[in-house]
Short mmCIF file of C-alpha atoms in Angstrom, two decimals:
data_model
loop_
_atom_site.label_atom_id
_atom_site.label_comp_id
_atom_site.label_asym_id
_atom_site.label_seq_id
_atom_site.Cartn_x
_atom_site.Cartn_y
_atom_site.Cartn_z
CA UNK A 1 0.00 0.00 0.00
CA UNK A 2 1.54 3.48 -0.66
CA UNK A 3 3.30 4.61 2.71
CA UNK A 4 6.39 6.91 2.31
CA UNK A 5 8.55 5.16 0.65
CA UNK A 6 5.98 3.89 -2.41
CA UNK A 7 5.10 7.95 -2.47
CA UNK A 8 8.63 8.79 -2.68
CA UNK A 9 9.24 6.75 -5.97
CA UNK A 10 6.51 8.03 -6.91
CA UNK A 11 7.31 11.63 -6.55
CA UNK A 12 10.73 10.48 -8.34
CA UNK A 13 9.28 9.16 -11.52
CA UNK A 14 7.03 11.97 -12.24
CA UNK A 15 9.85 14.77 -11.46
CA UNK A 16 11.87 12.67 -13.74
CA UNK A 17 9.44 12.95 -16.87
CA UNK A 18 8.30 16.36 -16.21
CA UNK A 19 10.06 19.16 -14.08
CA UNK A 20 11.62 21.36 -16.39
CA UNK A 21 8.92 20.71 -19.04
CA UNK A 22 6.47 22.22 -20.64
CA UNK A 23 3.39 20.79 -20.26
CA UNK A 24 1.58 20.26 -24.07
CA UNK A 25 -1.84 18.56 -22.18
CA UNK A 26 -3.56 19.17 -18.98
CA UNK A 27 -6.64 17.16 -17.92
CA UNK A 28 -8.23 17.93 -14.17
CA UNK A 29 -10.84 15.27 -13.99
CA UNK A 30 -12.66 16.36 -10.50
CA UNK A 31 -15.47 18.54 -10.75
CA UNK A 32 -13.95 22.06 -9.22
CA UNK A 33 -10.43 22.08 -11.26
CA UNK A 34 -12.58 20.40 -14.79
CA UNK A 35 -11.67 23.81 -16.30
CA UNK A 36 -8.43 24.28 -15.12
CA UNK A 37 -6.11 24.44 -17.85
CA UNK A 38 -2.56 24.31 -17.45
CA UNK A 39 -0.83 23.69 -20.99
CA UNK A 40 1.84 25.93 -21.89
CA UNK A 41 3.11 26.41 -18.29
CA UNK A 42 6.17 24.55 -16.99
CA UNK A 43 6.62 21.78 -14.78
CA UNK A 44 9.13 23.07 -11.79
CA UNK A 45 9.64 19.91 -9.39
CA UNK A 46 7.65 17.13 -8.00
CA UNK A 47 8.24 16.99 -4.34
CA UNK A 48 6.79 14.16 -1.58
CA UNK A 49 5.58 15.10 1.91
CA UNK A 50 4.66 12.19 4.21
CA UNK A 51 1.96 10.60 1.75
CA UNK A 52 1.67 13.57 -0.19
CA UNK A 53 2.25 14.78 -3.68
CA UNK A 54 3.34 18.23 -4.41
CA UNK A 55 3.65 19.12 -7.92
CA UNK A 56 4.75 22.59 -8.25
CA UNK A 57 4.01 24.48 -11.55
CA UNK A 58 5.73 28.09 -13.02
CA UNK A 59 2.63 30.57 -12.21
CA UNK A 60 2.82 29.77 -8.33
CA UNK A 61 0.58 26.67 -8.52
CA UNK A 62 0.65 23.29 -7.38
CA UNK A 63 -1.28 20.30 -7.80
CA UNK A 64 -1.60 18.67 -4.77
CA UNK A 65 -2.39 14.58 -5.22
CA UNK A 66 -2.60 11.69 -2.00
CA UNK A 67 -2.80 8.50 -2.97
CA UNK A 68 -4.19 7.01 -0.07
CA UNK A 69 -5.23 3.09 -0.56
CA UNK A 70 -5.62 2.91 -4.31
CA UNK A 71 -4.43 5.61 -6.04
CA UNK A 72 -1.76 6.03 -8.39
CA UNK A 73 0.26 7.71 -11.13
CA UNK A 74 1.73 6.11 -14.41
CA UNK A 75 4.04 7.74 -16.36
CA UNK A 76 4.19 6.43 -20.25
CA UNK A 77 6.10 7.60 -23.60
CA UNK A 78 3.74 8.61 -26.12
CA UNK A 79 3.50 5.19 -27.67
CA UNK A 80 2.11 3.10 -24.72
CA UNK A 81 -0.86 1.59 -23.94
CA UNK A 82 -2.63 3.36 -20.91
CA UNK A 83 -2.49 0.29 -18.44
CA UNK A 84 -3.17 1.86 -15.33
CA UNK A 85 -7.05 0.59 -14.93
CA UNK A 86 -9.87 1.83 -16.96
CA UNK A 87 -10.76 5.43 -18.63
CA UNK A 88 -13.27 6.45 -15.90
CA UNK A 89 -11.00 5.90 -13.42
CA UNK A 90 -8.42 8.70 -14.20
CA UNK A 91 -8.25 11.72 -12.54
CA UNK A 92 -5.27 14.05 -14.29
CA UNK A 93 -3.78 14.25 -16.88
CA UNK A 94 -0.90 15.86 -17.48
CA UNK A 95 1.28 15.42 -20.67
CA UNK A 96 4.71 16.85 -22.32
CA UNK A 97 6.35 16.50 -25.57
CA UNK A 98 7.66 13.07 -24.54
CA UNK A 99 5.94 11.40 -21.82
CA UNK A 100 2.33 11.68 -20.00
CA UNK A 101 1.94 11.24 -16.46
CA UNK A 102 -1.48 9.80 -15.48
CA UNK A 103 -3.26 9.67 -12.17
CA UNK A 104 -5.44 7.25 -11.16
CA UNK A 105 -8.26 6.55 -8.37
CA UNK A 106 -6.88 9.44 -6.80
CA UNK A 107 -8.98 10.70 -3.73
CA UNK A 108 -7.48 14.23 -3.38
CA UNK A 109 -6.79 16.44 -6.08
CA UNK A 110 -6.61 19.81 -5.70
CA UNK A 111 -4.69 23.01 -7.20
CA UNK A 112 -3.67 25.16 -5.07
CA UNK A 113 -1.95 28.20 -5.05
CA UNK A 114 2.44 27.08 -4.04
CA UNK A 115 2.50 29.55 -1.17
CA UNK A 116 -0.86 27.87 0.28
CA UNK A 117 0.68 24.24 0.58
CA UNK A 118 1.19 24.33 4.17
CA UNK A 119 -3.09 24.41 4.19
CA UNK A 120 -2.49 20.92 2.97
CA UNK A 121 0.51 19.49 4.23
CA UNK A 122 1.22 22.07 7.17
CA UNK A 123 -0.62 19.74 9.92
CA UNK A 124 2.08 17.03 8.88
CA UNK A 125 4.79 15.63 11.54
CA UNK A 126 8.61 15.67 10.58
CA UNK A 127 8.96 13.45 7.50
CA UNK A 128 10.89 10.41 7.94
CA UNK A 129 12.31 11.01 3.93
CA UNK A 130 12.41 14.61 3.61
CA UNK A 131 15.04 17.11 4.71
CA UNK A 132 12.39 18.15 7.68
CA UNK A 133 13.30 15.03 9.48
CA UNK A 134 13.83 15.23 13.51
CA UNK A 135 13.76 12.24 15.47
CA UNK A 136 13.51 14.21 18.57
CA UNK A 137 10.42 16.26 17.89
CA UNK A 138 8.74 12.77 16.21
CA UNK A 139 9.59 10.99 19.49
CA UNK A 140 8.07 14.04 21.84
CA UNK A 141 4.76 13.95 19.07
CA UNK A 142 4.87 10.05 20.16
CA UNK A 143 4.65 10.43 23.38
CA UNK A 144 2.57 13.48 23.84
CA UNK A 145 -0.56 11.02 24.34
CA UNK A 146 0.90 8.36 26.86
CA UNK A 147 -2.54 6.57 27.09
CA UNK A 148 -3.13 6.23 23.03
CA UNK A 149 -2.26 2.82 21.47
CA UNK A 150 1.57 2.82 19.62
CA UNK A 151 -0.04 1.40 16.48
CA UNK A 152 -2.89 4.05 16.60
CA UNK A 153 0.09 7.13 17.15
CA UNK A 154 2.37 5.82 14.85
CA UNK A 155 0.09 5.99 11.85
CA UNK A 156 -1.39 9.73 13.15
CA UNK A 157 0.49 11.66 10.29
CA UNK A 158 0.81 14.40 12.62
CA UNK A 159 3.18 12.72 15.00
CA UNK A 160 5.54 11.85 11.92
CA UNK A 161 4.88 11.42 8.44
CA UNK A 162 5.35 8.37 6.12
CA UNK A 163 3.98 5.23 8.19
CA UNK A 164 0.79 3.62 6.89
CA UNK A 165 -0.20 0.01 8.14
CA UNK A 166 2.68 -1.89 6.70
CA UNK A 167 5.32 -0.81 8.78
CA UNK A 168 3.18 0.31 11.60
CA UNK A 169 3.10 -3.90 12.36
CA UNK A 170 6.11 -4.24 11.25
CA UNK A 171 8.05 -1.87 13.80
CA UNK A 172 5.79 -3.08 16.23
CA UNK A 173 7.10 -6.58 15.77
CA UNK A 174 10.65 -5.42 15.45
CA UNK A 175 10.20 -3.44 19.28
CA UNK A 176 8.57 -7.15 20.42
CA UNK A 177 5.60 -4.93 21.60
CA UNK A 178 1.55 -5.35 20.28
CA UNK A 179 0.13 -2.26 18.35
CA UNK A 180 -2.48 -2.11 21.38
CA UNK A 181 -0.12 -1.17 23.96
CA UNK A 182 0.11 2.66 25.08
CA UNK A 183 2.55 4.47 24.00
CA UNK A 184 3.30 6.03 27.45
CA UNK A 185 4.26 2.32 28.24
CA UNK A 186 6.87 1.99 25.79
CA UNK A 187 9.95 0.97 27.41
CA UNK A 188 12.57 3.64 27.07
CA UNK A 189 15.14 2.13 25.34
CA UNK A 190 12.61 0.96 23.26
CA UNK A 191 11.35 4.78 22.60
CA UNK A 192 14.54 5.90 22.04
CA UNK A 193 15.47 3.33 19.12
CA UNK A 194 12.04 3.78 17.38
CA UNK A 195 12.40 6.91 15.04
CA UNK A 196 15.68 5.67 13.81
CA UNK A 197 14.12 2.13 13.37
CA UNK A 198 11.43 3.94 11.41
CA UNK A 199 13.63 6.30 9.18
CA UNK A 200 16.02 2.88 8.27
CA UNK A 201 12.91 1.08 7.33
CA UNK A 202 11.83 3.28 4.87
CA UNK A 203 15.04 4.45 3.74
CA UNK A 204 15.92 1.11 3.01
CA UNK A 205 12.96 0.21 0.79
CA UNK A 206 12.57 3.55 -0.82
CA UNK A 207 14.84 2.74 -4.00
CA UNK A 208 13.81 -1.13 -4.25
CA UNK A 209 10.87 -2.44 -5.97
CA UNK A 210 10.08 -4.65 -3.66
CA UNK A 211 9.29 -3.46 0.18
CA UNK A 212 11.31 -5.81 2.39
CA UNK A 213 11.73 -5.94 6.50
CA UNK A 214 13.08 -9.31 7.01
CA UNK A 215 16.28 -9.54 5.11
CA UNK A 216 15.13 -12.42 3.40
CA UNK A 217 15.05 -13.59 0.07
CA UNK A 218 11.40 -15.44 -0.09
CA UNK A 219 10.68 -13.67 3.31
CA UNK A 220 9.67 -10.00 2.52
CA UNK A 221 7.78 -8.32 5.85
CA UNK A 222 7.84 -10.24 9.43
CA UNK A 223 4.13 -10.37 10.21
CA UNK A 224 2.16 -7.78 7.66
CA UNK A 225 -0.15 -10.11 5.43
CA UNK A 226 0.98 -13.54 7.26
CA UNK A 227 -2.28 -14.34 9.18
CA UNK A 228 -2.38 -17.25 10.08
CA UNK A 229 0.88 -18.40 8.51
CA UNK A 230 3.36 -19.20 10.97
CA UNK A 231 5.94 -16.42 12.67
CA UNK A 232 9.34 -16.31 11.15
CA UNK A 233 11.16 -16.11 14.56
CA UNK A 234 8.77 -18.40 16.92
CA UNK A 235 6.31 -20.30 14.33
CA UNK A 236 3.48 -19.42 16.12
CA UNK A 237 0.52 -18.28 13.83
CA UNK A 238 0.65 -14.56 13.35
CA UNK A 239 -3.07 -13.04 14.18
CA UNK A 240 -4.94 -10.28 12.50
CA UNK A 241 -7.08 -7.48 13.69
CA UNK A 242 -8.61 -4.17 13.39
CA UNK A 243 -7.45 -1.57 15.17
CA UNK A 244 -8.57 2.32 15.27
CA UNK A 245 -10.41 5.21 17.03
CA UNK A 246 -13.66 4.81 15.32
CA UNK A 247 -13.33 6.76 12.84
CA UNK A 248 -11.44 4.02 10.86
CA UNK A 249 -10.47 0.75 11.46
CA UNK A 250 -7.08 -0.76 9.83
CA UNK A 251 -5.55 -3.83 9.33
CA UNK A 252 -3.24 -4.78 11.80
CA UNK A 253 -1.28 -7.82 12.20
CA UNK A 254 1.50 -9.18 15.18
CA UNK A 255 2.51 -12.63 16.53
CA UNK A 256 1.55 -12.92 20.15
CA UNK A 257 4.25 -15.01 21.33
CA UNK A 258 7.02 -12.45 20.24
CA UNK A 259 5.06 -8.99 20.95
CA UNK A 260 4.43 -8.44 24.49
CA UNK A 261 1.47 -5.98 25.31
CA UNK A 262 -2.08 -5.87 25.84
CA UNK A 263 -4.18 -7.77 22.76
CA UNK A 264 -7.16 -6.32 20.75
CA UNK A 265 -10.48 -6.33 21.96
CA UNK A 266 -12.61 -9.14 21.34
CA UNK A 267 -14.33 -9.26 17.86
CA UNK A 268 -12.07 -7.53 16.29
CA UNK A 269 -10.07 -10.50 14.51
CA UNK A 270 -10.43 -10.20 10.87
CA UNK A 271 -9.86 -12.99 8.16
CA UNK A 272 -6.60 -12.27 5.84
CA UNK A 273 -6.95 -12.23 2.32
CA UNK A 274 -3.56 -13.30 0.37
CA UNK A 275 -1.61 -10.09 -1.12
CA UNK A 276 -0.60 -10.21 -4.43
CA UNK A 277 2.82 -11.86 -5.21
CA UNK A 278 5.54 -12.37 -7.41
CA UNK A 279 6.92 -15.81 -8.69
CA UNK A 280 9.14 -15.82 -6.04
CA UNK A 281 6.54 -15.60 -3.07
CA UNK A 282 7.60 -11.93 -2.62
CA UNK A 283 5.02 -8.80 -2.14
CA UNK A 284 4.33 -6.39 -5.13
CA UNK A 285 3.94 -2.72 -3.74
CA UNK A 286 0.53 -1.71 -4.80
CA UNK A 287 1.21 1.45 -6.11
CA UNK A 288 3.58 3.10 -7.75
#
């Protein structure tokens, strides 16, 4: 799912095929922006924040895309085949001389003007990949709610930006503590290492194509996507539930013999659905 590293190569393929270009089409495909029309102006940079895409165009403006679950953007040369889902599905449009980038299924779209961006983006935490990063003001966000549940604060955007439900298990299981328990209860050692844990994670996976936790070859992530398949450190089935404030509930998924903490409340176990996968057993990010 796109967390901050699938956003950053995201960000890098469409600076890549259009900042410093002119762009020859320009398609806004949500009802507010339908007449916006941008041809003729150039492309200046594409830049990520957290989960968020900033693309800043000469005139002061900026597009400003999240992909959230199931968006994405394609970039293609003038020759390809549009592959990205179908026609009623795309949202922008935006095309040069030489390549096109495409967005689809996005749920935000908005243009904006480039010295209102912090409206959208200004709530954000320090970003684990951008040059705001600062581990000590991400750890103080953290822990500024000792009571609310580590998985719960980790993915709150406002703490620090770039963690969606992957990793949020997955740095759970790497601290050997449940999503459920309270931040506040966090050993401090444990504290301490997390933003560092955090930034490695993502820096490590944000030029490969495939998203990997484990080190291993047929192993990608340590408990994201496993239930009920057995632990890779104890062999104990690794369990599944939701877990949220109410306002929406997210997959989240630990092995109770090597995570200490409190558990989920009852009835919220879900059933795992397999995740798409290459030849080779190994997860396909689902956007890009």
């Amino acid at each position: 799912m796109p967390e901050g590293d699938t956003v950053w190569q995201t960000a890098r393929r469409l600076d890549t095929a259009l900042a410093g270009k002119v762009l020859s089409r320009s398609d806004l495909r949500v009802p507010k922006f339908a007449t916006a029309d941008l041809t003729g102006r150039t492309v200046l940079d594409v830049t990520p924040r957290g989960k968020h895409l900033l693309t800043r165009i000469e005139g002061g403006l900026t597009l400003h895309s999240h992909l959230r679950m199931d968006g994405s953007w394609k970039v293609y040369g003038n020759d390809e085949r549009w592959r990205g889902g179908p026609a009623h599905q795309i949202r922008a449009i935006l095309g040069t001389v030489d390549r096109t980038a495409v967005g689809y299924r996005l749920p935000v779209l908005e243009l904006i003007r480039t010295v209102d961006e912090s409206r959208a983006v200004g709530h954000l935490g320090p970003d684990l990949l951008g040059p705001d990063w600062d581990p000590d003001r991400a750890l103080t966000n953290l822990l500024s709610d000792p009571a609310r549940p580590l998985g719960e604060a980790l993915l709150d955007q406002r703490n620090l930006a770039g963690i969606g439900n992957v990793y949020k298990s997955e740095l759970c299981f790497l601290l050997r503590v449940t999503p459920w328990l309270p931040v506040g209860a966090l050993p401090e050692d444990l504290a301490a290492r997390l933003p560092a844990l955090a930034k490695k994670l993502l820096e490590a996976n944000r030029d490969r194509p495939i998203r990997s936790t484990t080190g291993h070859r047929h192993h990608d992530l340590f408990v994201y996507g496993r239930a009920p398949r057995p632990c890779l450190r104890c062999q104990t089935p690794v369990r599944a539930a939701d877990q949220g404030d109410g306002s929406r509930e997210r997959p989240t998924y630990w092995c109770p013999t090597c995570q200490s903490g409190p558990a989920p409340a009852p009835g919220t176990a879900r059933t795992s659905r397999a995740h798409p996968r290459t030849a080779h057993g190994t997860r396909r990010r689902t956007s890009d």
